[in-house]
XYZ file of C-alpha atoms in Angstrom:
347
model
C -10.873 -28.471 -26.788
C -11.964 -25.012 -25.648
C -12.899 -22.120 -27.893
C -14.726 -18.788 -27.898
C -18.337 -18.817 -29.068
C -20.901 -16.070 -29.485
C -24.507 -16.652 -28.406
C -26.151 -13.225 -28.546
C -25.088 -9.578 -28.455
C -22.575 -9.096 -25.620
C -22.777 -12.818 -24.778
C -19.344 -14.344 -25.415
C -18.526 -17.723 -23.888
C -15.514 -20.008 -23.737
C -16.835 -23.529 -24.140
C -15.858 -27.098 -24.935
C -16.159 -27.769 -28.670
C -15.193 -30.804 -30.782
C -11.475 -31.185 -31.425
C -10.523 -30.293 -35.011
C -9.507 -33.249 -37.181
C -8.203 -33.698 -40.708
C -11.279 -33.844 -42.942
C -9.667 -33.354 -46.352
C -6.169 -34.371 -47.492
C -5.322 -30.684 -47.980
C -6.062 -29.810 -44.317
C -3.795 -29.253 -41.379
C -4.685 -29.048 -37.710
C -2.981 -26.129 -36.002
C -2.474 -25.550 -32.283
C -2.981 -21.846 -31.596
C -0.132 -20.015 -29.850
C -1.410 -16.473 -30.324
C -4.744 -15.014 -31.381
C -6.426 -11.650 -30.927
C -9.674 -9.739 -31.063
C -10.315 -7.573 -34.123
C -12.281 -4.346 -34.232
C -14.505 -5.979 -36.855
C -15.390 -8.702 -34.308
C -17.121 -5.979 -32.322
C -19.889 -5.662 -34.934
C -20.960 -9.218 -34.096
C -20.427 -8.565 -30.391
C -22.748 -5.543 -30.538
C -25.370 -7.373 -32.570
C -24.819 -5.300 -35.718
C -23.620 -8.347 -37.640
C -25.734 -11.497 -37.422
C -24.323 -14.672 -35.881
C -25.897 -18.003 -34.991
C -25.971 -18.898 -31.267
C -22.836 -20.895 -30.497
C -20.988 -19.829 -33.635
C -17.197 -19.720 -33.429
C -15.351 -16.408 -33.738
C -11.882 -14.981 -34.340
C -9.860 -14.703 -37.548
C -6.319 -13.710 -36.505
C -3.991 -16.422 -35.231
C -0.684 -18.210 -35.558
C 0.502 -21.488 -34.151
C 2.145 -24.886 -34.528
C 1.082 -27.510 -37.062
C 0.028 -30.637 -35.162
C -1.095 -32.813 -38.078
C -1.067 -32.520 -41.855
C -3.220 -34.189 -44.498
C -1.733 -36.569 -47.037
C -1.777 -33.999 -49.869
C -0.101 -31.209 -47.885
C 3.412 -30.658 -49.238
C 4.543 -27.389 -47.659
C 4.043 -28.101 -43.965
C 4.698 -30.801 -41.420
C 3.993 -31.326 -37.752
C 6.022 -28.908 -35.645
C 6.099 -26.041 -38.166
C 5.363 -22.539 -36.868
C 2.909 -20.804 -39.208
C 0.730 -17.714 -39.497
C -2.767 -17.807 -40.988
C -4.218 -14.885 -42.971
C -7.789 -14.039 -42.031
C -9.253 -16.033 -44.911
C -8.292 -19.413 -46.263
C -7.735 -19.851 -50.011
C -6.830 -22.725 -52.319
C -3.787 -20.995 -53.841
C -4.557 -22.380 -57.299
C -7.454 -20.376 -58.761
C -7.154 -17.335 -61.033
C -7.897 -14.938 -58.192
C -5.182 -16.455 -55.989
C -2.734 -16.216 -58.905
C -3.626 -12.526 -59.198
C -3.039 -11.935 -55.484
C -6.718 -11.552 -54.623
C -7.093 -14.524 -52.306
C -10.124 -12.926 -50.637
C -12.111 -13.707 -53.814
C -11.049 -17.369 -54.019
C -14.208 -19.370 -54.895
C -13.189 -22.128 -52.487
C -11.998 -19.754 -49.796
C -13.705 -18.651 -46.630
C -13.515 -16.698 -43.398
C -12.547 -18.171 -40.057
C -15.521 -18.268 -37.731
C -18.062 -18.560 -40.542
C -20.819 -21.116 -39.997
C -19.319 -24.596 -39.857
C -15.689 -23.455 -39.601
C -13.338 -23.059 -36.681
C -12.548 -19.647 -35.228
C -9.126 -18.439 -34.249
C -9.992 -17.588 -30.628
C -9.583 -21.133 -29.387
C -7.017 -23.809 -28.673
C -6.823 -25.280 -32.190
C -8.078 -24.782 -35.752
C -8.628 -26.976 -38.790
C -7.067 -25.146 -41.736
C -8.446 -26.009 -45.194
C -6.125 -25.715 -48.220
C -3.101 -25.357 -45.981
C -0.580 -25.037 -48.835
C -2.473 -22.103 -50.327
C -3.257 -20.442 -47.012
C -0.523 -20.689 -44.395
C 2.912 -19.062 -44.348
C 5.802 -20.701 -42.535
C 7.651 -18.699 -39.871
C 11.135 -19.298 -38.440
C 10.931 -21.921 -35.699
C 13.020 -19.808 -33.320
C 10.354 -17.084 -33.315
C 8.223 -19.313 -31.077
C 10.562 -18.481 -28.181
C 10.513 -14.703 -28.695
C 7.357 -13.251 -27.170
C 7.646 -9.769 -28.689
C 8.474 -11.104 -32.155
C 5.640 -13.630 -31.976
C 3.240 -10.802 -31.157
C 4.553 -8.710 -34.046
C 4.195 -11.679 -36.418
C 0.566 -12.114 -35.353
C -0.188 -8.715 -36.921
C 0.586 -10.300 -40.324
C -2.667 -12.249 -40.039
C -4.733 -9.096 -40.568
C -4.018 -5.589 -39.315
C -0.532 -5.044 -40.754
C -1.518 -6.370 -44.176
C -4.763 -4.405 -44.061
C -2.883 -1.201 -43.251
C -0.539 -1.961 -46.150
C -3.523 -2.559 -48.461
C -4.925 0.828 -47.468
C -1.594 2.540 -48.118
C -1.386 0.969 -51.567
C -4.963 2.042 -52.293
C -4.085 5.561 -51.186
C -1.208 5.578 -53.672
C 1.462 6.254 -51.047
C 4.778 7.096 -52.689
C 8.138 8.352 -51.462
C 7.827 12.016 -50.563
C 4.035 12.062 -50.470
C 1.749 13.499 -47.800
C -0.668 10.991 -46.263
C -3.568 11.479 -43.857
C -4.930 8.577 -41.805
C -8.562 8.629 -40.663
C -8.983 6.229 -37.728
C -6.802 5.595 -34.692
C -7.619 1.908 -34.236
C -5.123 -0.876 -34.848
C -5.670 -0.836 -38.618
C -5.275 2.941 -38.844
C -2.082 2.766 -36.797
C -0.755 0.007 -39.049
C -1.680 2.280 -41.954
C 0.669 4.862 -40.473
C 3.378 2.212 -40.222
C 2.750 1.112 -43.806
C 2.819 4.681 -45.139
C 6.137 5.281 -43.401
C 7.537 2.059 -44.834
C 6.478 3.103 -48.348
C 8.326 6.408 -48.018
C 5.672 8.989 -47.130
C 7.369 12.233 -46.106
C 4.494 13.602 -44.047
C 1.889 11.522 -42.230
C -1.067 13.216 -40.548
C -2.855 11.006 -38.031
C -6.424 11.926 -37.087
C -7.223 10.813 -33.549
C -8.196 12.097 -30.110
C -6.863 9.373 -27.813
C -3.395 10.237 -26.579
C -2.345 6.627 -25.991
C -3.166 5.856 -29.617
C -1.702 8.996 -31.143
C 1.494 8.346 -29.177
C 1.738 5.019 -31.012
C 0.985 6.805 -34.278
C 3.923 9.155 -33.674
C 6.169 6.195 -32.816
C 5.066 4.544 -36.072
C 5.983 7.605 -38.129
C 3.200 10.192 -37.900
C 4.605 13.707 -38.230
C 1.393 15.486 -37.229
C -1.687 14.683 -35.132
C -5.119 16.239 -35.650
C -7.433 15.765 -32.674
C -10.426 17.604 -34.120
C -13.339 15.874 -35.841
C -15.665 16.703 -38.707
C -15.283 20.115 -40.327
C -12.718 21.186 -37.732
C -10.526 18.220 -38.680
C -10.894 19.034 -42.365
C -9.814 22.613 -41.719
C -6.825 21.473 -39.644
C -5.568 19.130 -42.372
C -6.043 21.831 -44.987
C -4.040 24.246 -42.876
C -1.224 21.720 -42.453
C -1.077 21.124 -46.211
C -1.181 24.703 -47.446
C -4.865 24.431 -48.299
C -4.428 21.518 -50.710
C -5.060 18.376 -48.673
C -3.196 15.055 -48.647
C -1.977 13.172 -51.712
C -3.226 9.963 -50.130
C -5.861 9.307 -47.463
C -6.213 6.052 -45.532
C -9.796 5.495 -44.350
C -9.802 2.896 -41.572
C -13.160 3.388 -39.846
C -16.000 2.661 -42.261
C -18.646 5.182 -41.160
C -20.363 7.837 -43.222
C -18.590 10.584 -41.279
C -15.148 9.028 -41.716
C -15.607 8.687 -45.475
C -16.855 12.280 -45.753
C -13.764 13.397 -43.878
C -11.514 11.315 -46.151
C -12.965 12.896 -49.291
C -12.772 16.390 -47.815
C -9.090 16.145 -46.833
C -7.904 14.525 -50.052
C -5.926 16.712 -52.445
C -7.344 17.210 -55.939
C -5.965 14.292 -57.947
C -5.368 12.315 -54.763
C -6.435 8.826 -53.742
C -8.360 7.278 -50.871
C -7.494 3.782 -49.697
C -10.497 2.476 -47.761
C -10.348 -0.572 -45.516
C -12.792 0.341 -42.740
C -15.586 -2.240 -42.758
C -18.600 -0.214 -43.978
C -21.364 0.103 -41.420
C -24.203 2.541 -40.957
C -26.795 3.992 -43.288
C -24.434 5.188 -45.992
C -20.857 5.752 -47.038
C -20.871 9.534 -47.321
C -19.613 9.364 -50.911
C -20.550 12.171 -53.251
C -19.437 10.976 -56.668
C -19.876 14.398 -58.233
C -17.367 15.881 -55.766
C -14.943 13.048 -56.431
C -15.455 13.423 -60.178
C -14.872 17.181 -60.154
C -11.722 16.839 -58.043
C -10.316 13.713 -59.749
C -10.205 11.747 -56.483
C -9.598 8.015 -56.823
C -11.073 5.414 -54.469
C -9.548 1.984 -54.036
C -9.586 -0.588 -51.250
C -11.804 -3.233 -49.752
C -11.071 -6.534 -48.032
C -7.293 -6.857 -47.854
C -5.768 -9.945 -49.516
C -3.199 -10.203 -46.731
C -1.971 -13.603 -47.954
C -0.502 -11.773 -50.952
C 1.332 -9.299 -48.725
C 2.787 -11.576 -46.036
C 5.865 -12.630 -48.067
C 6.729 -8.956 -48.655
C 6.124 -7.784 -45.086
C 7.538 -10.789 -43.224
C 11.252 -9.983 -43.718
C 10.781 -6.470 -42.338
C 8.986 -7.801 -39.246
C 11.680 -10.435 -38.684
C 14.468 -7.865 -39.025
C 12.736 -5.351 -36.759
C 12.537 -2.775 -39.554
C 8.851 -2.533 -38.677
C 7.299 -3.551 -35.372
C 3.495 -3.545 -35.148
C 3.450 -5.188 -31.695
C 2.603 -1.946 -29.802
C -0.976 -2.096 -31.142
C -1.580 -4.953 -28.685
C -2.085 -3.216 -25.365
C -3.965 -5.854 -23.347
C -3.195 -9.571 -23.008
C -5.672 -12.208 -21.804
C -5.810 -15.988 -21.629
C -8.675 -17.895 -23.219
C -10.889 -17.456 -20.176
C -10.302 -13.706 -20.419
C -11.604 -13.339 -23.962
C -15.105 -12.144 -22.923
C -13.543 -9.426 -20.756
C -11.267 -8.565 -23.675
C -14.322 -7.915 -25.838
C -15.743 -5.644 -23.154
C -12.468 -3.729 -22.936
C -12.350 -3.117 -26.681
C -16.042 -2.229 -26.825
C -15.553 0.314 -24.036
C -12.350 1.595 -25.719
C -10.232 0.862 -22.653
C -8.131 -1.420 -24.868
C -6.883 -0.830 -28.393
C -6.361 -4.456 -29.435
C -6.456 -7.546 -27.230
C -3.857 -10.296 -27.544
C -5.024 -13.801 -26.641
C -2.664 -16.470 -25.333
C -4.650 -19.739 -25.221
């Protein structure tokens, strides 16, 4: 089969790799219908996150089960399923607590020795604990299939950030970051009942999506100017909840500065750079809470799936460029150069 591999910074290739096969009785083999490129993939693409030459890549995908191991009880060949961005056994204490990202037997797609999602097929370990079945008829609805793909990562990650930010009905929320996760954070905050949502972003195409997703205000400034703008919009107090979806020192400083005293920051931006910008004394003095991290999206899919199926929420607009498998390297370039927000892959 063919799949995307990374060989060096900016060197993405689509190559022949061994076909996935059932290795354990709890495995399934899945034929990929939709995959995508994540902003976090760009850290490997730019050489800021180490990868071995030829390593597989991609962690967001959905598809059709082609074969199931003898111990798999929840899935059979022909089932349409979505995969969260980590696999998990579904039986450990962490999985029972809804923290599948800490499963001792879990792992990330594209890690050394595992298949990546940006290819024609994937071997899925612990299928019963990992995959979620989708309605078969969704396979014939292109827009719905694209929206369902967001359940694999960005929609659940935005929801995780909104929960960390303590979003409640009637609250004011600020979102730092206009990438796909930040935009899904806007969507999640709206779904949870936020009355006012302030999106920080300078790219009109992205802030237009933010407004469509529920943002009531847009702040285009950065740094201290952005902090002042949010303060002005909130009567000098700041936001009850702040979603931090970037992961840089500057973005975290901004998040702390625009949070209301007694407020919360939900952080899901993958940390990168020399520091986080956190000043614990400031957070202590102002009673600001910080909660977030790697989103256990497997725990959230059952809650979010009905709203995606009904059309109550539609994250599909975050995908603004579509490529086939051969176009994946150009898709990485487009996201790196910020000419694309999030690239959809149709193998």
